[in-house]
CSV table of C-alpha atoms and ligand atoms in Angstrom, one decimal:
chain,number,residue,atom,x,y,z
H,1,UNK,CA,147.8,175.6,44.3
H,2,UNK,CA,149.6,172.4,43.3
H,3,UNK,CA,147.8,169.3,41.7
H,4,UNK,CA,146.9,167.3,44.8
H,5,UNK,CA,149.0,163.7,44.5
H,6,UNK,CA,146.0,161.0,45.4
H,7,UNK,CA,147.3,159.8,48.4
H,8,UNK,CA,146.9,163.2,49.8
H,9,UNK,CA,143.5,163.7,48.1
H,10,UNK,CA,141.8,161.6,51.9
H,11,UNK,CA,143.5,163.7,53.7
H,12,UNK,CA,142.7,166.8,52.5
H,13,UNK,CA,138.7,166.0,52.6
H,14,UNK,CA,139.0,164.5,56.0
H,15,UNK,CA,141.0,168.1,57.2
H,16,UNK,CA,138.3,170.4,55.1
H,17,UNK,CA,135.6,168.3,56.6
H,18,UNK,CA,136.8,169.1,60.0
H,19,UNK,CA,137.0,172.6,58.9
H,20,UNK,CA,133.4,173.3,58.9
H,21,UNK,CA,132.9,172.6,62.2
H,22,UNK,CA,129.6,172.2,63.5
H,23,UNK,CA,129.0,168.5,63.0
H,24,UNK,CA,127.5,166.8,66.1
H,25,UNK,CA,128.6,163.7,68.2
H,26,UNK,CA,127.7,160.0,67.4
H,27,UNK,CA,125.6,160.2,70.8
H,28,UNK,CA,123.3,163.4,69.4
H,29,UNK,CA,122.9,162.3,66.6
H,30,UNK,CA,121.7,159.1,67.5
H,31,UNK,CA,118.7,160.9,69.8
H,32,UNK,CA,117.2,161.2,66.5
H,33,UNK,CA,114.5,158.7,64.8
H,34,UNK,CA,116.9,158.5,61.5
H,35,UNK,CA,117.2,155.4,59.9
H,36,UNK,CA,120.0,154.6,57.1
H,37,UNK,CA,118.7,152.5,54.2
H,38,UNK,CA,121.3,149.3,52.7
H,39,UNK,CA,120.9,150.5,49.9
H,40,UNK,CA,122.0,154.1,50.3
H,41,UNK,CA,125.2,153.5,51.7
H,42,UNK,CA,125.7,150.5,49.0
H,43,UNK,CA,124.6,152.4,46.0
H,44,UNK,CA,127.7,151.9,43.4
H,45,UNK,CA,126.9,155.1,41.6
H,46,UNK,CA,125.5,153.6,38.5
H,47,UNK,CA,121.9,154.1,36.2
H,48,UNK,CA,121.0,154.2,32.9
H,49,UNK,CA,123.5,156.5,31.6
H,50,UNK,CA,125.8,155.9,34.6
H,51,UNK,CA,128.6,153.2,35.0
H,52,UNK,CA,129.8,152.8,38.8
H,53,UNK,CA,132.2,154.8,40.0
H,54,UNK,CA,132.4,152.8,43.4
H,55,UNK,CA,132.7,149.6,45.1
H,56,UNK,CA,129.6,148.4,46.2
H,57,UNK,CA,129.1,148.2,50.3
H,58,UNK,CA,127.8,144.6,51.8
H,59,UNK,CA,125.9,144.6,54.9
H,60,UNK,CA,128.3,144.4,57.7
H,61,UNK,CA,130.2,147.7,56.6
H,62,UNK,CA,127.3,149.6,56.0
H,63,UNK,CA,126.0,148.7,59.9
H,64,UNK,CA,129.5,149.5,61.4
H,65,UNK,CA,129.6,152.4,59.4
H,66,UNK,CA,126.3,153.6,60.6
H,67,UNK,CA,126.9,152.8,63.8
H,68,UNK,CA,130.2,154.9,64.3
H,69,UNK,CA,128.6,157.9,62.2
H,70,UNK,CA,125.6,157.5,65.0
H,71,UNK,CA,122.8,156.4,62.8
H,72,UNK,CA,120.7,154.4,65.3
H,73,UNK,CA,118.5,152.2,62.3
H,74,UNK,CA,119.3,150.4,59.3
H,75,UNK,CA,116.7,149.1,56.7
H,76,UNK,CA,116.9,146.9,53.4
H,77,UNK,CA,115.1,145.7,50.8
H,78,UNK,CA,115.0,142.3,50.9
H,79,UNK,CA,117.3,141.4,47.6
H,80,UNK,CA,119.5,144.1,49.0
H,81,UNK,CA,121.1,141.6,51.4
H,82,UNK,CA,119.7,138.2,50.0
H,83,UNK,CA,120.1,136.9,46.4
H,84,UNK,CA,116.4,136.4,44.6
H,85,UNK,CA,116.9,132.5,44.6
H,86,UNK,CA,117.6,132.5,48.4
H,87,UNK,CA,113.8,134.4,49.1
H,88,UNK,CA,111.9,132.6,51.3
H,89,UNK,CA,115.0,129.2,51.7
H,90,UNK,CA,117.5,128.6,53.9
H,91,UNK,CA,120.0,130.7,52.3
H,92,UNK,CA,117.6,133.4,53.9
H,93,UNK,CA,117.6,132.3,57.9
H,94,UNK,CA,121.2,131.8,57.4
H,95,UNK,CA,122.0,135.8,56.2
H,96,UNK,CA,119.3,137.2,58.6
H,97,UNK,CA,121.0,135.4,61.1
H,98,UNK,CA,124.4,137.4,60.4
H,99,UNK,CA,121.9,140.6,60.0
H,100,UNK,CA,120.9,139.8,63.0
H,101,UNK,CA,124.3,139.3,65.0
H,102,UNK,CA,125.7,142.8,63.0
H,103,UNK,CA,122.8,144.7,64.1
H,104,UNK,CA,123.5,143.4,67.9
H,105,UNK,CA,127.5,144.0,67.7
H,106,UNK,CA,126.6,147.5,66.5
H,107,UNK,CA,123.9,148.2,68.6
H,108,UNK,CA,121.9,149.7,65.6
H,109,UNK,CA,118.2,148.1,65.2
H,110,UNK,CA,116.7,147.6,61.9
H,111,UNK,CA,113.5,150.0,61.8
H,112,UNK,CA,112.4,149.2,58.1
H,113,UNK,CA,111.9,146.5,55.9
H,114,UNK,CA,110.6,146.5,51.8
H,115,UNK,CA,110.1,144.1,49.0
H,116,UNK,CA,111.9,145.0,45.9
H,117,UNK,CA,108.7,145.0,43.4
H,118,UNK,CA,110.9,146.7,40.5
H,119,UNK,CA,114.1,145.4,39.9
H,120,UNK,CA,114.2,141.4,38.9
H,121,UNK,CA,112.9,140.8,35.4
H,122,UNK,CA,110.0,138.8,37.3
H,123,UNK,CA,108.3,142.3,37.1
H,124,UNK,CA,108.8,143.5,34.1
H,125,UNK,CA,104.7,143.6,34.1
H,126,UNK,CA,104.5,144.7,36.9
H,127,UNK,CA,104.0,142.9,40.5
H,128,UNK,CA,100.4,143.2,39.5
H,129,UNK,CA,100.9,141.3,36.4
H,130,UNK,CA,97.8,139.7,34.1
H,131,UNK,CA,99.2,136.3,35.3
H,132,UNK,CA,98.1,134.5,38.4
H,133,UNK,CA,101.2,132.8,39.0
H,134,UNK,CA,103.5,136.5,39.1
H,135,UNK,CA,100.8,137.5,41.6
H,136,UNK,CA,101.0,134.8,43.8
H,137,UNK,CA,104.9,135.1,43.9
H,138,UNK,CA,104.4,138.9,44.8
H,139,UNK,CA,102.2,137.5,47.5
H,140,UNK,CA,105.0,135.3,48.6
H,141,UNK,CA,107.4,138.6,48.5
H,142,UNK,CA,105.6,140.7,50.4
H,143,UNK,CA,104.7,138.0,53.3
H,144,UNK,CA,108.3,137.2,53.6
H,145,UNK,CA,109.1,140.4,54.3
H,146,UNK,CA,107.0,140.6,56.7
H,147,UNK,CA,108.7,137.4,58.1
H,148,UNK,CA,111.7,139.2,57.8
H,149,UNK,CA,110.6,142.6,59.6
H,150,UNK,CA,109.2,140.5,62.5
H,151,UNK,CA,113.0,138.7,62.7
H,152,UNK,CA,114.8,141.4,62.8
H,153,UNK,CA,112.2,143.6,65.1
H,154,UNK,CA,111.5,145.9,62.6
H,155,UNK,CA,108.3,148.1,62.6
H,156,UNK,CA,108.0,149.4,59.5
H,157,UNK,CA,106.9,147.5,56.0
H,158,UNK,CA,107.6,149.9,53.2
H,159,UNK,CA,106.0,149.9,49.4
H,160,UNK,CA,107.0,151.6,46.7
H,161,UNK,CA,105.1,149.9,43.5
H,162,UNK,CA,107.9,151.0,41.4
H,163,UNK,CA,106.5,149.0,38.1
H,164,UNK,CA,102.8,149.7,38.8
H,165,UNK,CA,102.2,151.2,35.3
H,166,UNK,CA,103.1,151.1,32.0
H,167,UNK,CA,104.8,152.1,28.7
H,168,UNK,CA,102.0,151.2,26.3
H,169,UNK,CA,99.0,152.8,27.2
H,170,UNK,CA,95.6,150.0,26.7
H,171,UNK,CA,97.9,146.7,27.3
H,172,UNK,CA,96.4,146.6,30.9
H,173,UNK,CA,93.7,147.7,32.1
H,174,UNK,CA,93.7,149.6,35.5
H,175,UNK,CA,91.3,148.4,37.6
H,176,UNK,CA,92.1,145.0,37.4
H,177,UNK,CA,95.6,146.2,38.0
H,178,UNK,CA,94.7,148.0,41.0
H,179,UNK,CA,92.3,145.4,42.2
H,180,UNK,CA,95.4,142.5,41.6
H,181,UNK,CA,97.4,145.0,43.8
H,182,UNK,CA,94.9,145.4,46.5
H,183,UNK,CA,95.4,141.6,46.9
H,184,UNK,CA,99.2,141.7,47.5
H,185,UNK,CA,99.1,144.3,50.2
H,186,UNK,CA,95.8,142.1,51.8
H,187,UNK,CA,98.0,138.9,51.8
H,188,UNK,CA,100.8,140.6,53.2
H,189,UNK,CA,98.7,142.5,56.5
H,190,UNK,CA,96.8,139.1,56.7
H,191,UNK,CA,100.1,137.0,56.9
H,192,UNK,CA,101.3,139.9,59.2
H,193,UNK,CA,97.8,139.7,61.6
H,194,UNK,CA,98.5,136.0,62.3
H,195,UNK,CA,102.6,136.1,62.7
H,196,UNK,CA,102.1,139.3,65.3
H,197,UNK,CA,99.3,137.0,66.5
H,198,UNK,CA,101.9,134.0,67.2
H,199,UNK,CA,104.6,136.0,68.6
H,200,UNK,CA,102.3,138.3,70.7
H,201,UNK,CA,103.7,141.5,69.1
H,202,UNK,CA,102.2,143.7,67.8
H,203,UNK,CA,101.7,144.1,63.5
H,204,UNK,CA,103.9,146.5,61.3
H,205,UNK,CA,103.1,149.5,59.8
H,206,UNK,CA,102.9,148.7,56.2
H,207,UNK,CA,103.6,151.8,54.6
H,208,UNK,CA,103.3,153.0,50.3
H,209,UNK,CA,104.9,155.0,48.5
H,210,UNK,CA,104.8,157.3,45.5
H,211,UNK,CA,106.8,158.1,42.6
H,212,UNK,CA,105.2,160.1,39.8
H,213,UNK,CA,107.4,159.0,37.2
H,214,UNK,CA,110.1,156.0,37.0
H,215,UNK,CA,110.2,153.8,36.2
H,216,UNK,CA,107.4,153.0,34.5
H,217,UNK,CA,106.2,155.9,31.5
H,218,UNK,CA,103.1,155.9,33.6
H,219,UNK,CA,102.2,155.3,36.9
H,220,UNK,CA,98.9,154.1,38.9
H,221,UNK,CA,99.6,155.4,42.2
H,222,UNK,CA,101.9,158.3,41.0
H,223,UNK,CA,101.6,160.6,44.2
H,224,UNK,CA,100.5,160.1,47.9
H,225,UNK,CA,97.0,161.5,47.3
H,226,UNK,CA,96.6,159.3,45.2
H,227,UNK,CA,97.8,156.4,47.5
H,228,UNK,CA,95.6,158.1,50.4
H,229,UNK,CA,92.5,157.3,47.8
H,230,UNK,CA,93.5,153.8,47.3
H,231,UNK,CA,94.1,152.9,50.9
H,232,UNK,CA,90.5,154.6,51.3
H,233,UNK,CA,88.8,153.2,47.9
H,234,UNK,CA,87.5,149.7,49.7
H,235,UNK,CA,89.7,147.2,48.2
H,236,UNK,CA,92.2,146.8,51.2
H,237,UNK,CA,91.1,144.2,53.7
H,238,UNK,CA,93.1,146.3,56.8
H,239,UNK,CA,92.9,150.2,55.5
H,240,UNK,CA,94.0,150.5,59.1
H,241,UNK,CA,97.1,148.6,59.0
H,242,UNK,CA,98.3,150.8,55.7
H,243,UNK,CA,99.2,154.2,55.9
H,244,UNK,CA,101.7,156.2,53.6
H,245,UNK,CA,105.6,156.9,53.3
H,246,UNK,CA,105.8,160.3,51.3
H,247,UNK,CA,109.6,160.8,50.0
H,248,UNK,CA,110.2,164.4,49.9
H,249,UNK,CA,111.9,164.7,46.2
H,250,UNK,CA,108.9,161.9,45.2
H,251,UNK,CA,106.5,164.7,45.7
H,252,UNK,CA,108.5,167.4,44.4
H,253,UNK,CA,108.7,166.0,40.9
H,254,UNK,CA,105.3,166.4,40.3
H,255,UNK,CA,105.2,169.9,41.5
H,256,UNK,CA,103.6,169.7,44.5
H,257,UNK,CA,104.8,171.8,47.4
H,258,UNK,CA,106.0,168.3,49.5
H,259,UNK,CA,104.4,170.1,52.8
H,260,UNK,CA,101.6,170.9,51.6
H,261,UNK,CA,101.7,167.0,50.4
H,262,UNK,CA,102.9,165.8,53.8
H,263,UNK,CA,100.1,168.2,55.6
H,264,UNK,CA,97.5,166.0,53.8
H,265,UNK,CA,98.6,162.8,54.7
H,266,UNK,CA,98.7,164.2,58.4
H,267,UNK,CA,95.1,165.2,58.4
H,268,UNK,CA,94.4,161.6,57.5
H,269,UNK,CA,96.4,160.0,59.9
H,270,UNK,CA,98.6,158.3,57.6
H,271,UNK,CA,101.8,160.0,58.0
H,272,UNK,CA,103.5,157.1,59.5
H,273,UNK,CA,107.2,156.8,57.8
H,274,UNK,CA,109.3,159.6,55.7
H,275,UNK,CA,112.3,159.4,53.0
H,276,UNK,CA,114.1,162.5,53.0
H,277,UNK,CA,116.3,163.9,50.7
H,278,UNK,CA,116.3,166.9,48.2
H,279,UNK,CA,116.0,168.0,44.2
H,280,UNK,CA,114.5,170.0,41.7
H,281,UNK,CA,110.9,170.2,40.2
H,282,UNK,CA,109.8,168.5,37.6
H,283,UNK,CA,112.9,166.5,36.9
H,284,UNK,CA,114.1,162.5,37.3
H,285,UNK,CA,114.4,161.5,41.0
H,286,UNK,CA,117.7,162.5,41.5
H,287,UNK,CA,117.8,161.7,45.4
H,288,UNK,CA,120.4,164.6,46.6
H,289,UNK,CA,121.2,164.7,50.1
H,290,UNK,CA,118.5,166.2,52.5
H,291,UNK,CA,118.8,170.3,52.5
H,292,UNK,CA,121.5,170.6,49.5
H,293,UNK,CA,118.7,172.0,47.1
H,294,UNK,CA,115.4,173.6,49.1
H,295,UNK,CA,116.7,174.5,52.7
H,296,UNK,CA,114.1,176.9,53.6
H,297,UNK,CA,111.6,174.8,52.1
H,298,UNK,CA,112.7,171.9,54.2
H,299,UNK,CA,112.8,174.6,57.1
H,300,UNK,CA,109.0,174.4,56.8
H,301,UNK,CA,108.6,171.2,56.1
H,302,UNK,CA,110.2,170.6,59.7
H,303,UNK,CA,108.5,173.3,61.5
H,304,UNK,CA,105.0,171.7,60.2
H,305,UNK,CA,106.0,167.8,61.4
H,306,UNK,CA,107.7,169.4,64.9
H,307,UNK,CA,104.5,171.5,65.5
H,308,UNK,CA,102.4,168.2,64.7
H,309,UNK,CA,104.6,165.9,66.8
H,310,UNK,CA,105.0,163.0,64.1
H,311,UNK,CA,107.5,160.9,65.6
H,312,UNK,CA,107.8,158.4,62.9
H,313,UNK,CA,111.4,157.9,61.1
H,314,UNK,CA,113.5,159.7,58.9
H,315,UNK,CA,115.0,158.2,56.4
H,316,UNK,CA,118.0,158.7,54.1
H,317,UNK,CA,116.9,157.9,50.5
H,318,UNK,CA,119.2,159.3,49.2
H,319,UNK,CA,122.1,158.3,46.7
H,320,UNK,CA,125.8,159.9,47.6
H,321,UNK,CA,126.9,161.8,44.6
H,322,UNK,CA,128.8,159.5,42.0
H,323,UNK,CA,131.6,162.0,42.4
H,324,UNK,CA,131.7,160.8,46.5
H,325,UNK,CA,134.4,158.0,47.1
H,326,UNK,CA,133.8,155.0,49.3
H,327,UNK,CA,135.4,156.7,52.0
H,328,UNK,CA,133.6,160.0,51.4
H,329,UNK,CA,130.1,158.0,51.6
H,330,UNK,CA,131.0,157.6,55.4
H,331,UNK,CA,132.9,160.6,55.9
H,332,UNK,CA,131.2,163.1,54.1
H,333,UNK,CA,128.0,162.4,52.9
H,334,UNK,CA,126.2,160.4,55.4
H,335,UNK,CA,127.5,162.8,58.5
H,336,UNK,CA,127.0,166.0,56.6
H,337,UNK,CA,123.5,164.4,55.9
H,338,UNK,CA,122.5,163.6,59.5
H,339,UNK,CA,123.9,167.0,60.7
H,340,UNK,CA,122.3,169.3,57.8
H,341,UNK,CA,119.0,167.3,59.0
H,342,UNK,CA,119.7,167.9,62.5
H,343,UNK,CA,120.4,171.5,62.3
H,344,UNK,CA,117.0,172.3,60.0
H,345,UNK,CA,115.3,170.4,63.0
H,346,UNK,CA,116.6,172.4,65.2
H,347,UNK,CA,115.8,175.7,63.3
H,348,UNK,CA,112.4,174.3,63.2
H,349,UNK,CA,111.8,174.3,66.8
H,350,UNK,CA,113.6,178.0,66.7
H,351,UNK,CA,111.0,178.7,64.3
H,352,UNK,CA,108.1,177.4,66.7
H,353,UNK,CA,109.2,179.7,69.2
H,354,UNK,CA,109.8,182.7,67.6
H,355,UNK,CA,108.0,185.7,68.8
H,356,UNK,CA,107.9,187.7,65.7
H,357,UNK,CA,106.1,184.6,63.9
H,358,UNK,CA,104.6,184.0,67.0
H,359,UNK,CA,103.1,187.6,67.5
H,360,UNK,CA,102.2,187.8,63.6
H,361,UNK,CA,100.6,184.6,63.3
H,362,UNK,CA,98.4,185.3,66.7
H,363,UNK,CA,97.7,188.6,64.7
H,364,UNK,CA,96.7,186.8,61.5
H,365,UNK,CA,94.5,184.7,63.4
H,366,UNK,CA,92.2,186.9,65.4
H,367,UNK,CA,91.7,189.4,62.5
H,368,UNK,CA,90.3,192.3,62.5
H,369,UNK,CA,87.4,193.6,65.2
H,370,UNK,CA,84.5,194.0,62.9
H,371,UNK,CA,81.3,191.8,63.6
H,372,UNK,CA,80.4,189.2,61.2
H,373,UNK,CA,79.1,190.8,57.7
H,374,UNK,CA,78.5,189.4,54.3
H,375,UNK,CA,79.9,193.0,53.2
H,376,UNK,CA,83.1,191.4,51.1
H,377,UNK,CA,84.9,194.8,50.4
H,378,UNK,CA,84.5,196.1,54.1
H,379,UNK,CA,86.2,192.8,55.5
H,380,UNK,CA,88.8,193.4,52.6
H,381,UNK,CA,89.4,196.6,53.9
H,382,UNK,CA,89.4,195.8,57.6
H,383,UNK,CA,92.3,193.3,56.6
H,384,UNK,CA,94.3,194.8,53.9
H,385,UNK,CA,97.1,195.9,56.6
H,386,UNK,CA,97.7,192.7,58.4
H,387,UNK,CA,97.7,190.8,55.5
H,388,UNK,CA,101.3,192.2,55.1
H,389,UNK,CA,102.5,189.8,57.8
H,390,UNK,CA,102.4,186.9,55.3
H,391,UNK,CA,105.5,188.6,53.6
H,392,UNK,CA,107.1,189.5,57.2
H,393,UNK,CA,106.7,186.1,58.0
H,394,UNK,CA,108.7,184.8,55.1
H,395,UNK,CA,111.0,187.1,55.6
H,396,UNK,CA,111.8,186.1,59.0
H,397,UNK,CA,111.7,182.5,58.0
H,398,UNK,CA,114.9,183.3,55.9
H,399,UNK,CA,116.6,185.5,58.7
H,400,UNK,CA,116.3,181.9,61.0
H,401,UNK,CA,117.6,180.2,58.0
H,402,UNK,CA,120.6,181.9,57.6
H,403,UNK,CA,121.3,183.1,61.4
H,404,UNK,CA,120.4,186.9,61.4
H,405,UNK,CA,118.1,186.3,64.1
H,406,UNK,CA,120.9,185.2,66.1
H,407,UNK,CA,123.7,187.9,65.8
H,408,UNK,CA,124.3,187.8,61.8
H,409,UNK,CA,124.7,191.0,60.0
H,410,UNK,CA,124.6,192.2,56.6
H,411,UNK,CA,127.7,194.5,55.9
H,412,UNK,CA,128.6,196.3,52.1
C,1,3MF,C1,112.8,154.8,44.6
C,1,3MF,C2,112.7,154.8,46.1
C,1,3MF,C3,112.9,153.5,46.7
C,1,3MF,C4,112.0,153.3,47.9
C,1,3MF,C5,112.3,152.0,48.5
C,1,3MF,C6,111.5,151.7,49.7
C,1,3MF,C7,115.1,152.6,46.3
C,1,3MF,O1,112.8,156.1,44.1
C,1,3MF,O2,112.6,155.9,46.7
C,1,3MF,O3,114.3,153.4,47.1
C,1,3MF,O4,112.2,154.3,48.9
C,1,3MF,O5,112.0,151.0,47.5
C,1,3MF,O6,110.3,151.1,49.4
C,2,MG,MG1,113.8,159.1,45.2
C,3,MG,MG1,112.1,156.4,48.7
């Protein structure tokens, strides 16, 4: 092959991206609850070690491009789309205005909004900080963006503490911390109690979320569980108005199997939002694109929220590979993304209905005919040979994943 001149380097992505086939229409795609985060799309392909390889993406592009892909919801932070000194000032009105109008000409609707608590230097102790005057401005934060969500008819508030924590360990004391952070999230379902209140609509969902690690050495609320003890522990005024936002790779990173993660959250009722997107255990949050890493894990991630009906969103937090060009975010990542998702959802209902899993769970289920005993090596016994259906099961789990239960064959 000849080196490929890089004016024909577009064209060649566009034709191989064609060339798998399979991808789904605007319209399909957009029957879907997935919602396409600001900063996603805008994400310059920079960190620590990372300069950008990119041009960052303002707001109106990232809704158009949404919009043609077939991504039916946008969200933000709120320093995504308006600078720190415009919080809570004119400056604001005036850009949620143009949201506003860009959200209408593309007929996307913004699902999700969240308050940047990590970023600005102004919480470099954390939004939770020792001093009453960072607190009350966190306060502030959080209650515009309700102010925001309510603008723009969003119904999601999202939370991830990101600086909750700390790098030496005894300069705070955690408690207090939590306590000071208890009062943020209060102010903000307050503020949002009397605003829903005055427009006669009714209050977001004000959902947290966990990282384990990042970007603080160590974390207060570093996992969901732990988050589902907080929003229990008695310190929130409206434990009913806060429920949780798991991100898959978020739960990952700790080592936790992310359904078994997600399952908890749904016994408690607090499965109300979800960031997808993929990696490896134990590592930095590396945010890959849903389905790239753990397919058949994310197979059964699916087939446990389809069986349990949670309709709540999906969305892509996820950072396009630095190696993905501006015009490959659009035209590779974020399609590929929706479809891969798309595709594992529909596996997952494949799954649901399968009679092999079907018949072998039923089996599982009803055991074996003995009558209760306290005799443990006779029920062992009675057992021991459908017990080999958990492998069966697994195994047909990866014939759906990679078609043979629809025509594909092994050949030497
Ligand atoms: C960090 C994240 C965040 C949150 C976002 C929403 C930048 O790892 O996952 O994305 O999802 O702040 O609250
Ligand atoms: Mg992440
Ligand atoms: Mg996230």
């Amino acid at each position: 092959m000849q080196p490929i001149p890089t004016d024909q380097q577009q064209p060649l992505v566009d034709r191989l991206t064609a060339a798998c086939g399979g991808a789904y229409t605007p319209e399909q795609r957009r029957q879907y609850f997935i919602t396409g985060p600001q900063w996603a799309a805008a994400y310059p392909g920079h960190a620590l070690f990372h300069a950008p390889t990119r041009a960052e993406v303002a707001f109106p592009e990232v809704i158009r491009e949404y919009a043609k892909i077939g991504i039916g919801w946008w969200c933000t932070h709120d320093t995504d789309v308006i600078p720190t000194a415009d919080l809570g000032k004119e400056g604001q009105d005036k850009i949620v205005a143009e949201i506003k109008s860009c959200l209408n000409e593309s007929g996307l609707k913004c699902s999700m909004v969240t308050t940047e608590t990590f970023h600005h230097a102004v919480w470099a102790a954390s939004p939770a900080a020792e001093s009453p005057i960072v607190r009350e401005y966190a306060a502030f934060r959080v209650k515009n963006t309700v102010d925001i969500g309510h603008e723009l008819g969003a119904q999601f508030a999202v939370y991830w503490p990101g600086s909750l924590g700390y790098f030496v360990q005894g300069a705070v004391e955690e408690t207090e911390t939590l306590r000071w952070y208890a009062e943020a999230l209060n102010a903000a379902c307050e503020h949002d109690i009397e605003v829903a209140r005055k427009l006669g609509c009714p209050t977001l969902k004000h959902c947290m979320e966990a990282k384990p690690f990042e970007p603080q050495a160590e974390i207060l609320l570093p996992t969901s569980d732990a988050m589902l003890g907080f929003i229990a522990s008695g310190l929130l005024t409206h434990p009913e108005m806060v429920g949780l936002n798991p991100e898959y790779l978020h739960e990952l990173m700790w080592g936790a199997a992310p359904r078994a993660a997600l399952a908890r959250a749904l016994v408690a009722g607090k499965l109300w939002h979800f960031d997808i997107n993929d990696g490896y255990r134990l590592k930095h949050d590396v945010d890959i694109a849903v389905g790239l890493v753990n397919p058949l894990d994310w197979l059964n991630v699916l087939v446990l929220l389809r069986s349990h009906g949670y309709n709540g969103p999906f969305n892509l937090d996820y950072k396009p590979p630095r190696t993905t060009s501006n015009h490959g975010v659009f035209s590779v990542s974020f399609p590929t993304a929706v479809d891969r998702f798309i595709t594992l959802w529909e596996m997952a209902g494949e799954v649901i209905a399968d009679p092999v899993i079907k018949e072998a769970t039923d089996a599982l289920k009803v055991g074996a005919p003995m009558p209760a005993t306290i005799d443990a090596t006779a029920i062992a016994e009675a057992h021991k040979e459908l017990l080999t259906l958990h492998e069966l099961i697994g195994h047909r789990l990866f014939q759906i994943l990679v078609g043979a239960h629809r025509g594909r064959v092994y050949s030497i």
